Coordinates of C-alpha atoms and ligand atoms in Angstrom, one line a residue:
M225 CA -162.5 -180.9 -5.8
S226 CA -160.7 -177.6 -6.2
F227 CA -161.4 -175.6 -9.2
L228 CA -162.0 -172.0 -10.2
I229 CA -164.4 -170.7 -13.3
K230 CA -162.4 -168.7 -15.8
C231 CA -164.1 -166.2 -17.8
I232 CA -163.0 -166.9 -21.6
D233 CA -163.3 -163.3 -22.4
C234 CA -161.4 -161.4 -19.8
G235 CA -159.5 -164.1 -17.7
H236 CA -161.1 -163.3 -14.7
L237 CA -161.1 -166.3 -11.9
A238 CA -164.2 -167.0 -9.6
P239 CA -165.3 -169.5 -7.4
Y240 CA -168.1 -171.9 -8.8
Y241 CA -171.8 -171.2 -8.1
P242 CA -174.5 -172.9 -10.2
T243 CA -176.9 -170.0 -10.2
S244 CA -174.0 -167.2 -11.0
T245 CA -173.9 -167.6 -14.8
T246 CA -172.0 -164.5 -15.8
C247 CA -168.5 -163.2 -15.5
P248 CA -168.7 -161.1 -12.4
K249 CA -166.3 -158.7 -14.1
C250 CA -167.2 -158.5 -17.8
N251 CA -170.5 -160.3 -17.8
S252 CA -169.7 -162.7 -20.3
Q253 CA -171.9 -165.9 -20.4
W254 CA -168.8 -167.9 -21.8
R255 CA -166.5 -169.2 -18.8
E256 CA -165.2 -172.5 -18.1
A257 CA -164.0 -174.6 -15.2
E258 CA -160.3 -174.8 -14.7
Y259 CA -158.3 -177.5 -12.3
D260 CA -154.9 -177.7 -11.0
Y261 CA -153.6 -179.6 -14.3
E262 CA -150.2 -180.1 -12.9
I263 CA -150.9 -182.0 -9.9
I264 CA -154.0 -183.7 -11.1
G265 CA -151.9 -184.6 -14.2
K266 CA -149.4 -186.3 -12.3
T267 CA -151.4 -188.1 -9.5
L268 CA -155.0 -189.2 -11.2
L269 CA -154.0 -191.8 -13.3
P270 CA -152.7 -194.5 -10.9
K271 CA -156.1 -194.1 -9.1
L272 CA -157.9 -194.9 -12.1
A273 CA -157.2 -198.7 -11.9
T274 CA -159.4 -199.1 -8.7
R275 CA -162.3 -196.8 -9.7
P276 CA -165.6 -198.3 -11.5
F277 CA -165.8 -197.4 -15.3
D278 CA -168.2 -194.5 -15.0
L279 CA -167.9 -190.9 -15.6
W280 CA -167.2 -190.3 -11.7
R281 CA -163.8 -192.1 -12.1
Y282 CA -162.6 -188.4 -13.6
R283 CA -164.2 -186.7 -10.4
E284 CA -161.2 -184.8 -9.8
L285 CA -161.8 -183.0 -12.9
L286 CA -165.6 -182.6 -12.4
P287 CA -167.2 -179.4 -11.1
V288 CA -169.0 -181.4 -8.1
R289 CA -167.3 -181.3 -4.9
N290 CA -168.8 -184.3 -3.4
P291 CA -170.3 -186.7 -5.9
N292 CA -173.5 -188.2 -4.6
V293 CA -173.6 -191.8 -5.2
S294 CA -177.3 -192.1 -4.3
L295 CA -178.0 -189.9 -7.3
S296 CA -176.2 -192.4 -9.8
L297 CA -178.0 -194.2 -12.6
G298 CA -174.8 -195.8 -13.9
E299 CA -173.9 -192.6 -16.0
G300 CA -170.8 -192.8 -18.5
G301 CA -168.6 -195.7 -18.8
T302 CA -170.3 -196.5 -22.1
P303 CA -168.5 -199.0 -24.5
L304 CA -166.3 -198.5 -27.5
I305 CA -167.2 -200.9 -29.9
R306 CA -165.2 -201.9 -33.3
A307 CA -167.4 -201.4 -36.1
V308 CA -166.0 -204.8 -37.8
N309 CA -168.6 -204.6 -41.0
L310 CA -168.9 -201.3 -41.7
G311 CA -165.1 -201.0 -41.7
M312 CA -164.9 -203.6 -44.3
M313 CA -167.7 -202.3 -46.4
L314 CA -166.0 -198.9 -46.0
G315 CA -162.7 -200.0 -46.7
C316 CA -161.6 -198.3 -43.6
P317 CA -161.0 -201.1 -40.7
N318 CA -160.4 -199.0 -37.7
I319 CA -164.0 -197.3 -37.2
Y320 CA -165.0 -197.7 -33.6
I321 CA -168.6 -196.5 -32.0
K322 CA -168.7 -194.9 -28.8
D323 CA -172.1 -196.3 -27.6
E324 CA -173.8 -193.5 -26.0
R325 CA -177.2 -195.2 -26.5
Q326 CA -176.0 -197.4 -23.4
G327 CA -176.4 -194.3 -21.0
P328 CA -179.5 -194.8 -18.3
T329 CA -182.2 -193.0 -20.7
S330 CA -180.5 -194.0 -24.0
S331 CA -178.6 -190.9 -25.1
F332 CA -175.5 -189.0 -24.2
K333 CA -177.4 -186.3 -22.4
D334 CA -177.3 -188.5 -19.4
R335 CA -173.8 -187.4 -18.8
Q336 CA -174.9 -183.8 -18.8
A337 CA -177.9 -184.4 -16.6
A338 CA -176.1 -186.5 -14.1
V339 CA -173.3 -183.7 -13.5
T340 CA -175.7 -180.9 -13.5
I341 CA -178.1 -182.3 -11.3
A342 CA -175.3 -183.4 -9.1
A343 CA -174.1 -179.9 -8.7
L344 CA -177.4 -178.4 -8.5
K345 CA -178.2 -180.7 -5.6
E346 CA -175.0 -179.7 -4.0
A347 CA -176.2 -176.0 -4.1
G348 CA -179.6 -176.9 -2.6
I349 CA -181.4 -176.2 -5.7
T350 CA -184.9 -178.0 -6.3
E351 CA -186.5 -176.6 -9.3
M352 CA -185.3 -175.9 -12.9
V353 CA -186.3 -175.1 -16.3
A354 CA -184.8 -176.8 -19.5
A355 CA -185.8 -176.1 -23.0
S356 CA -185.3 -179.5 -25.1
T357 CA -185.9 -181.1 -28.6
G358 CA -186.4 -184.2 -26.2
N359 CA -183.4 -185.9 -25.0
V360 CA -182.0 -183.4 -22.5
A361 CA -185.6 -183.1 -20.9
I362 CA -185.5 -187.0 -20.7
S363 CA -182.3 -187.3 -19.1
Y364 CA -182.7 -184.2 -16.6
S365 CA -186.3 -186.0 -15.9
A366 CA -184.7 -189.0 -14.6
Y367 CA -182.0 -187.4 -12.6
A368 CA -184.4 -184.9 -11.0
S369 CA -186.9 -187.4 -10.0
R370 CA -183.6 -189.0 -8.0
A371 CA -182.7 -185.9 -6.7
G372 CA -186.1 -184.5 -5.6
M373 CA -186.0 -181.8 -8.0
K374 CA -188.7 -180.3 -10.2
L375 CA -187.9 -179.8 -14.1
W376 CA -190.2 -177.8 -16.2
A377 CA -189.4 -178.9 -19.9
F378 CA -190.3 -177.0 -22.6
V379 CA -190.3 -178.8 -25.8
T380 CA -191.5 -178.2 -29.5
S381 CA -194.5 -179.7 -30.5
L382 CA -192.4 -181.4 -33.0
V383 CA -190.8 -183.7 -30.5
P384 CA -191.9 -187.2 -31.2
A385 CA -194.8 -187.8 -28.6
M386 CA -193.3 -190.8 -27.3
K387 CA -190.3 -188.7 -26.2
M388 CA -192.6 -186.5 -24.4
R389 CA -194.4 -189.2 -22.7
E390 CA -191.2 -190.7 -21.5
I391 CA -190.6 -187.0 -20.2
A392 CA -194.0 -186.9 -18.3
L393 CA -193.5 -190.6 -17.2
Y394 CA -190.8 -189.3 -14.8
G395 CA -192.9 -186.8 -13.3
S396 CA -191.8 -183.5 -15.0
Q397 CA -194.0 -181.1 -16.4
V398 CA -194.0 -181.1 -20.1
I399 CA -194.8 -177.9 -21.9
K400 CA -195.3 -178.1 -25.5
I401 CA -194.5 -175.1 -27.9
T402 CA -196.0 -174.7 -31.0
G403 CA -193.0 -172.8 -32.8
S404 CA -189.2 -173.4 -33.7
Y405 CA -186.9 -174.6 -31.1
D406 CA -185.2 -171.3 -30.9
Q407 CA -188.5 -169.8 -29.7
C408 CA -189.0 -172.7 -27.5
K409 CA -185.5 -171.6 -25.7
Q410 CA -186.7 -168.0 -25.7
V411 CA -190.0 -169.0 -23.9
A412 CA -188.4 -171.2 -21.3
A413 CA -185.7 -168.7 -20.9
E414 CA -188.4 -165.8 -20.1
F415 CA -190.5 -168.2 -17.8
A416 CA -187.2 -169.0 -15.6
R417 CA -186.5 -165.2 -15.2
Q418 CA -189.8 -164.4 -14.3
R419 CA -189.9 -167.2 -11.6
H420 CA -186.2 -166.8 -10.6
L421 CA -185.6 -170.8 -11.6
Y422 CA -182.3 -172.1 -12.5
Q423 CA -182.2 -172.7 -16.2
D424 CA -180.2 -175.1 -18.6
M425 CA -178.1 -172.6 -20.8
G426 CA -176.9 -175.4 -23.3
A427 CA -173.0 -174.7 -24.1
R428 CA -172.6 -172.1 -21.8
T429 CA -173.8 -174.6 -18.6
I430 CA -170.4 -175.5 -17.0
T431 CA -171.5 -178.6 -15.8
S432 CA -172.7 -179.6 -19.1
I433 CA -169.3 -178.8 -20.9
E434 CA -167.4 -180.6 -18.1
A435 CA -169.7 -183.8 -18.5
M436 CA -169.5 -184.3 -22.2
K437 CA -165.7 -184.1 -21.9
T438 CA -165.5 -187.4 -20.1
I439 CA -166.5 -188.9 -23.3
A440 CA -163.1 -187.9 -24.7
F441 CA -161.4 -189.2 -21.5
E442 CA -163.0 -192.6 -21.9
I443 CA -162.3 -193.0 -25.7
A444 CA -158.5 -192.2 -25.2
E445 CA -158.8 -194.6 -22.2
Q446 CA -160.3 -197.3 -23.9
L447 CA -158.5 -196.8 -27.3
T448 CA -155.3 -197.7 -25.2
A449 CA -156.7 -200.6 -24.0
I450 CA -157.7 -201.8 -27.4
Q451 CA -154.9 -200.4 -29.5
D452 CA -151.7 -200.4 -27.6
T453 CA -149.5 -201.3 -30.2
D454 CA -146.7 -198.9 -30.8
D455 CA -145.6 -197.0 -28.0
T456 CA -146.1 -193.0 -28.3
G457 CA -144.7 -191.9 -25.2
Y458 CA -147.9 -191.0 -24.1
P459 CA -149.8 -193.0 -21.6
W460 CA -152.9 -192.5 -23.7
R461 CA -153.8 -193.0 -27.5
T462 CA -156.4 -190.9 -29.5
P463 CA -158.1 -191.5 -32.8
D464 CA -157.4 -189.6 -35.9
W465 CA -161.2 -188.5 -35.9
Y466 CA -163.9 -187.7 -33.8
V467 CA -167.3 -187.8 -35.4
Q468 CA -170.5 -186.3 -33.8
A469 CA -174.1 -185.3 -35.2
I470 CA -174.8 -181.9 -33.6
S471 CA -177.5 -179.2 -32.9
G472 CA -176.0 -176.9 -30.9
G473 CA -172.8 -178.2 -30.7
M474 CA -172.1 -178.8 -26.8
G475 CA -171.0 -182.3 -27.3
P476 CA -168.1 -181.3 -29.5
I477 CA -167.3 -178.4 -27.3
G478 CA -166.9 -180.2 -24.2
I479 CA -165.1 -183.1 -25.8
Y480 CA -162.5 -181.0 -27.3
K481 CA -162.3 -179.4 -23.9
G482 CA -161.3 -183.1 -22.7
F483 CA -158.8 -183.7 -25.3
R484 CA -157.3 -180.4 -24.7
E485 CA -157.0 -181.0 -20.8
M486 CA -155.6 -184.4 -21.5
Q487 CA -153.1 -182.9 -24.0
S488 CA -151.9 -180.1 -21.4
M489 CA -151.4 -183.0 -18.6
G490 CA -149.3 -185.0 -20.9
W491 CA -151.5 -188.1 -21.5
I492 CA -152.1 -187.6 -25.3
E493 CA -150.0 -186.6 -27.9
K494 CA -152.6 -184.8 -30.4
I495 CA -156.1 -183.9 -30.3
P496 CA -158.3 -186.0 -33.0
A497 CA -159.6 -183.8 -36.0
F498 CA -163.3 -183.1 -35.3
A499 CA -166.1 -183.6 -37.6
P500 CA -169.4 -182.2 -36.7
I501 CA -172.2 -183.5 -38.7
Q502 CA -175.8 -181.4 -39.1
A503 CA -179.1 -182.1 -40.8
E504 CA -179.2 -180.6 -44.4
G505 CA -182.3 -178.7 -43.5
C506 CA -180.8 -177.1 -40.5
A507 CA -177.3 -176.7 -41.0
P508 CA -175.9 -173.1 -40.2
M509 CA -172.6 -174.2 -39.1
V510 CA -171.9 -176.3 -41.9
T511 CA -172.6 -173.7 -44.6
S512 CA -171.2 -170.9 -42.8
W513 CA -167.9 -172.9 -42.3
K514 CA -168.1 -174.1 -46.1
K515 CA -168.6 -170.1 -47.1
G516 CA -165.5 -169.1 -44.6
L517 CA -167.8 -167.3 -42.2
E518 CA -166.5 -166.1 -39.1
K519 CA -169.9 -165.9 -37.6
A520 CA -172.8 -168.4 -38.5
V521 CA -175.7 -167.2 -40.2
P522 CA -178.8 -168.7 -38.5
V523 CA -181.5 -170.9 -40.2
T524 CA -184.9 -169.6 -39.1
S525 CA -187.1 -172.2 -40.3
P526 CA -185.5 -175.6 -39.9
K527 CA -186.5 -177.9 -42.7
T528 CA -185.6 -181.6 -41.3
R529 CA -187.6 -184.1 -39.8
I530 CA -184.7 -184.7 -37.5
E531 CA -186.0 -182.7 -34.7
T532 CA -183.1 -183.4 -32.1
L533 CA -180.9 -181.6 -34.5
A534 CA -182.9 -178.3 -35.0
T535 CA -181.3 -175.8 -33.5
G536 CA -181.0 -172.7 -36.1
D537 CA -179.2 -170.0 -34.3
P538 CA -175.9 -171.7 -32.9
G539 CA -174.7 -168.1 -31.7
R540 CA -171.2 -168.4 -30.6
S541 CA -170.8 -172.1 -30.0
Y542 CA -170.2 -171.9 -34.0
E543 CA -167.0 -169.5 -33.3
F544 CA -165.8 -172.1 -31.0
L545 CA -166.4 -175.1 -33.1
R546 CA -165.2 -173.4 -36.2
D547 CA -161.8 -172.9 -34.5
Y548 CA -161.5 -176.5 -33.5
V549 CA -162.1 -177.9 -36.7
N550 CA -159.7 -175.6 -38.4
N551 CA -156.8 -176.1 -35.6
T552 CA -157.5 -180.1 -36.1
N553 CA -157.7 -180.2 -39.8
G554 CA -161.1 -181.6 -39.4
A555 CA -164.2 -180.9 -41.4
F556 CA -168.1 -179.9 -41.1
E557 CA -170.4 -181.8 -43.2
S558 CA -174.0 -182.0 -43.7
V559 CA -176.4 -184.9 -44.9
S560 CA -180.0 -185.4 -46.1
D561 CA -182.7 -186.6 -43.8
E562 CA -182.9 -189.6 -46.3
D563 CA -179.0 -190.4 -46.2
A564 CA -179.5 -190.3 -42.4
F565 CA -182.4 -192.8 -42.2
R566 CA -180.3 -195.0 -44.8
A567 CA -177.6 -195.1 -42.4
M568 CA -179.8 -195.8 -39.3
H569 CA -180.6 -199.0 -41.4
V570 CA -177.0 -199.9 -42.3
L571 CA -176.1 -199.5 -38.8
A572 CA -178.8 -201.9 -37.4
K573 CA -178.3 -204.3 -40.1
M574 CA -174.8 -204.4 -40.3
E575 CA -173.7 -203.8 -36.6
G576 CA -176.5 -204.8 -34.4
I577 CA -177.1 -200.9 -33.5
S578 CA -180.6 -199.6 -33.3
A579 CA -179.8 -195.8 -33.4
E580 CA -182.1 -192.8 -33.3
P581 CA -182.5 -190.7 -36.5
A582 CA -180.1 -188.1 -34.9
A583 CA -177.2 -190.3 -34.2
A584 CA -177.8 -192.0 -37.8
V585 CA -176.6 -188.3 -38.9
A586 CA -173.0 -188.8 -38.0
F587 CA -172.9 -192.2 -39.5
A588 CA -174.1 -190.8 -42.7
G589 CA -171.5 -187.8 -42.4
L590 CA -168.8 -190.8 -41.8
F591 CA -169.8 -192.3 -45.1
K592 CA -169.8 -189.1 -46.8
L593 CA -166.1 -187.8 -45.6
I594 CA -164.9 -191.4 -46.4
R595 CA -166.2 -191.3 -49.9
A596 CA -165.0 -188.1 -50.5
G597 CA -161.6 -189.2 -49.4
V598 CA -161.3 -186.4 -46.5
I599 CA -161.1 -189.2 -43.9
K600 CA -158.3 -191.7 -45.2
P601 CA -158.5 -195.8 -45.4
S602 CA -155.6 -196.1 -42.6
D603 CA -157.4 -193.4 -40.2
T604 CA -158.6 -194.5 -36.8
V605 CA -162.3 -193.0 -36.3
V606 CA -164.5 -192.7 -33.3
V607 CA -168.1 -192.0 -34.2
N608 CA -170.3 -190.8 -31.5
C609 CA -173.4 -192.9 -31.4
T610 CA -175.5 -190.3 -29.4
G611 CA -178.9 -191.9 -28.9
H612 CA -181.4 -195.1 -28.9
T613 CA -184.2 -195.3 -31.1
M614 CA -186.7 -194.7 -28.3
P615 CA -188.9 -197.2 -26.5
A616 CA -192.4 -196.3 -26.8
E617 CA -194.5 -195.6 -23.3
A618 CA -197.6 -195.4 -24.9
G619 CA -200.8 -196.1 -23.1
V620 CA -199.7 -195.6 -19.3
L621 CA -200.1 -191.8 -18.9
G622 CA -203.5 -191.2 -19.5
D623 CA -204.6 -187.4 -20.9
N624 CA -203.5 -184.0 -19.8
W625 CA -199.5 -184.8 -19.1
S626 CA -198.7 -181.8 -21.3
R627 CA -199.8 -178.1 -21.6
D628 CA -199.7 -176.7 -24.9
V629 CA -198.6 -173.1 -25.7
K630 CA -199.2 -171.8 -29.3
L631 CA -196.8 -168.6 -30.4
M632 CA -198.8 -166.5 -33.1
T633 CA -196.3 -167.0 -35.8
S634 CA -192.9 -169.0 -37.0
D635 CA -190.8 -166.3 -38.2
Q636 CA -191.7 -163.6 -35.4
T637 CA -191.8 -163.5 -31.8
P638 CA -194.0 -160.5 -30.7
Q639 CA -193.4 -160.0 -26.9
E640 CA -197.1 -159.9 -26.4
G641 CA -197.2 -163.4 -27.8
L642 CA -194.7 -164.6 -25.5
L643 CA -196.3 -163.1 -22.5
S644 CA -199.7 -164.2 -23.0
A645 CA -198.0 -167.6 -23.8
L646 CA -196.2 -167.8 -20.8
S647 CA -199.6 -167.1 -18.7
Q648 CA -201.2 -170.5 -20.3
V649 CA -198.2 -172.5 -18.5
A650 CA -199.0 -172.1 -15.2
P651 CA -201.0 -169.7 -12.9
E652 CA -199.2 -167.0 -10.9
R653 CA -199.6 -168.7 -7.8
F654 CA -199.4 -172.2 -6.8
P655 CA -200.6 -173.7 -3.4
K656 CA -198.2 -173.4 -1.1
I657 CA -197.3 -176.5 1.2
A658 CA -195.1 -176.4 4.0
I659 CA -193.1 -179.7 4.9
V660 CA -191.8 -179.6 8.5
E661 CA -189.8 -182.5 8.8
D662 CA -186.2 -183.2 10.3
T663 CA -184.9 -186.1 8.1
A664 CA -183.7 -185.1 4.8
E665 CA -184.6 -188.2 2.9
A666 CA -188.2 -187.9 4.1
R667 CA -188.3 -184.0 3.2
R668 CA -187.1 -185.1 -0.2
L669 CA -189.6 -188.0 -0.7
I670 CA -192.6 -186.0 0.3
R671 CA -191.5 -183.1 -2.1
R672 CA -190.7 -185.3 -4.9
I673 CA -194.3 -186.8 -4.6
L674 CA -195.6 -183.4 -4.5
Q675 CA -193.5 -182.0 -7.5
S676 CA -194.3 -185.2 -9.7
Q677 CA -197.9 -185.0 -9.4
G678 CA -198.5 -181.2 -9.8
S679 CA -197.6 -177.5 -9.3
F680 CA -197.2 -176.5 -5.7
T681 CA -194.7 -174.0 -4.0
I682 CA -193.1 -176.0 -1.6
L683 CA -191.5 -174.6 1.7
E684 CA -189.4 -176.7 3.8
A685 CA -188.2 -176.6 7.5
S686 CA -185.9 -179.2 9.5
N687 CA -187.3 -178.8 13.0
G688 CA -190.5 -177.7 14.5
R689 CA -189.0 -174.2 16.0
E690 CA -188.0 -173.3 12.1
G691 CA -191.2 -175.0 11.0
L692 CA -193.8 -173.1 13.1
D693 CA -191.9 -169.6 12.3
M694 CA -192.2 -170.6 8.6
I695 CA -195.8 -171.3 9.1
Q696 CA -196.6 -168.2 10.8
R697 CA -194.8 -166.3 8.1
E698 CA -195.7 -167.4 5.3
L699 CA -199.2 -169.0 6.3
P700 CA -199.3 -172.0 3.7
D701 CA -202.5 -173.7 2.3
L702 CA -201.3 -176.9 3.8
V703 CA -198.5 -178.3 6.3
V704 CA -197.2 -181.8 6.2
L705 CA -195.9 -182.4 9.6
D706 CA -193.6 -184.9 11.2
L707 CA -194.2 -185.7 15.0
M708 CA -190.5 -186.6 16.2
M709 CA -188.2 -183.6 15.8
P710 CA -185.6 -181.8 17.7
E711 CA -186.1 -178.1 19.2
M712 CA -189.9 -178.9 19.2
D713 CA -192.1 -181.6 18.2
G714 CA -195.0 -182.0 16.1
F715 CA -197.4 -182.3 18.9
A716 CA -196.0 -178.6 20.5
V717 CA -195.8 -177.2 16.7
I718 CA -199.7 -178.4 16.2
E719 CA -200.7 -176.8 19.4
A720 CA -199.1 -173.5 18.8
L721 CA -200.7 -173.4 15.5
R722 CA -204.1 -174.0 16.7
A723 CA -203.8 -171.4 19.4
K724 CA -203.3 -168.7 17.0
Q725 CA -206.5 -167.3 14.9
E726 CA -204.2 -166.8 11.5
T727 CA -203.0 -170.7 11.6
A728 CA -206.2 -172.4 13.4
T729 CA -207.4 -173.3 10.3
I730 CA -204.6 -174.3 8.3
P731 CA -205.0 -178.1 7.6
V732 CA -202.1 -180.5 9.0
I733 CA -201.5 -183.7 7.5
V734 CA -199.2 -185.8 9.8
A735 CA -196.6 -187.9 8.1
T736 CA -194.8 -189.9 11.0
A737 CA -192.4 -193.2 11.3
K738 CA -193.8 -193.4 15.1
E739 CA -196.3 -196.1 16.5
L740 CA -198.8 -193.6 18.1
T741 CA -199.7 -194.6 21.6
P742 CA -203.4 -194.4 22.4
D743 CA -202.8 -191.0 24.5
E744 CA -201.0 -189.4 21.5
K745 CA -203.6 -190.5 19.1
N746 CA -206.2 -188.6 21.5
R747 CA -203.9 -185.5 21.6
L748 CA -204.1 -185.5 17.9
S749 CA -207.6 -186.1 17.3
G750 CA -209.4 -183.1 16.3
Q751 CA -206.4 -181.0 15.6
I752 CA -205.4 -182.6 12.3
Q753 CA -206.7 -183.6 9.3
S754 CA -205.1 -186.4 8.4
L755 CA -202.6 -189.1 9.6
M756 CA -200.3 -191.0 7.5
Q757 CA -197.7 -193.8 8.3
K758 CA -194.3 -193.4 6.4
G759 CA -193.1 -196.3 5.0
D760 CA -196.9 -197.6 4.2
F761 CA -198.2 -194.6 2.7
L762 CA -198.3 -194.4 -1.2
N763 CA -197.7 -191.9 -3.6
D764 CA -201.5 -191.8 -4.6
E765 CA -203.0 -192.1 -1.4
F766 CA -201.0 -189.2 0.2
L767 CA -201.8 -187.1 -3.1
E768 CA -205.6 -187.7 -3.0
E769 CA -205.3 -186.2 0.8
V770 CA -203.4 -183.4 0.0
K771 CA -205.7 -182.6 -3.2
A772 CA -209.0 -182.9 -0.9
L773 CA -207.5 -180.6 1.9
I774 CA -206.0 -177.7 -1.0
K775 CA -209.4 -176.4 -2.7
Ligands
PLP1058 C1 -178.3 -183.4 -28.4 C2 -178.1 -184.6 -29.4 C3 -177.0 -184.4 -30.3 C4 -176.6 -183.1 -30.7 O1 -175.8 -183.0 -29.6 P1 -175.1 -181.5 -29.4 O2 -173.7 -181.6 -29.0 O3 -175.6 -180.7 -28.3 O4 -175.1 -180.6 -30.8 C5 -177.3 -185.6 -31.0 N1 -177.7 -186.6 -30.9 C6 -178.7 -187.1 -30.2 C7 -179.1 -188.3 -30.1 C8 -178.7 -185.8 -29.1 O5 -179.6 -186.1 -28.0
ZN1059 ZN1 -165.1 -161.8 -18.0

């Protein structure tokens, strides 16, 4: 896809690299993808008829050059469900639920993870850091597992244990931070900085905003199919309201961009009114908006049991959302935890939809705005049902699936506390393992097995010659070696390693798809520590070998 990254502050245009996170001209972290709307606006709609209903149907408007179908878990393409009973109860018949619970890990964060991981994979990145109140880390973990990426998931200790277990189940390293979510983000950022790892930047992550906007595309496309009554002169329709529970506000920022793009391509007439809803105990955007403030006053100690929504300091996201809400005649609103839990019951009992408390906040907000007359009975409303009540995965993981970090106090973060906390997360140096293997899929498999079960520094080479150079340079603790490779085969690599003193004792595991002849077995005997036949080596066996060979 051809697109450029435009700086929101100075307008500078630059090509896209996931690892460059600031404007090369003014250093701003606030940038967005810009496409050729003129051409795409004219050509994309006719193509949609033959494409599957997932988020990649809008691929011309996504920042991934070659969407990789092998990473997909069926992201996007969630149903738009009419809430008939709720509509009757509230006297507002046109309420629709965008059911994002039906994403692969049951929250709308799956879009963010699918697009971001696809872009990172395309850029050759194999390790990343994310701070999360739960769902982001779950989604990233699922996609990281498919893509052969390692995820360091920093979560606050208030995240429900079953969500943490879900993260660990996918093979990510869970790091539990006893502190606020804002502190958790700081620790994660410092960890990523020290180790030069890619880090999710919330609403400043270009791929995340781009992913979220597909919700807007789908809503317009689906609403048109359902409500194609009067001819507006535009190909697609939009609702009067878009209602969503927010934490940092990434969802509505992306979704607004989606509506804006459709408007500029002439697909829709108007952008709906935006209604971002927060939990009362952590509602910095709502209170700041109601006071008419241009910048948000942060909430330093959130008082809500709905941890998913506990962003106390929204930073500049508030300024964007404030504009969007004001431009569309929308409204910010907050609701109590009790109202959210009540809405959760109503939604389940009246519509058969079991939402997580954070998603129920949007419905409690809807009820409040209808009662207050802000949303009118004749309005068409779309509410984002952002996440499902999580199924528990208790019992399958055993102990030691997380590392705990306790910060000193909750209202201040001394730099020392932060640094000593980080040293608890992971040692300075991990055992180094070199993978020398010419097939990309096999490399990915071996890397993934290692990543999902422990912390290793993984080096990779795609042929024998490159592998030998790498081993001689890096002196790894272990080599996982293929036999059949171009340039120099595995037998020759072993001979070269054993011939030099520095590399003579490095343990080697041969992982091969080849049936070995008796003569070949002889050549390997005494030279390697272990032989694994690809295709029948299992995760556990392989790791046992690795652990035994690295002391
Ligand atoms: C992340 C999340 C939200 C808040 O989303 P933002 O748009 O990032 O503020 C709401 N509900 C659920 C279930 C979430 O996971
Ligand atoms: Zn700039």
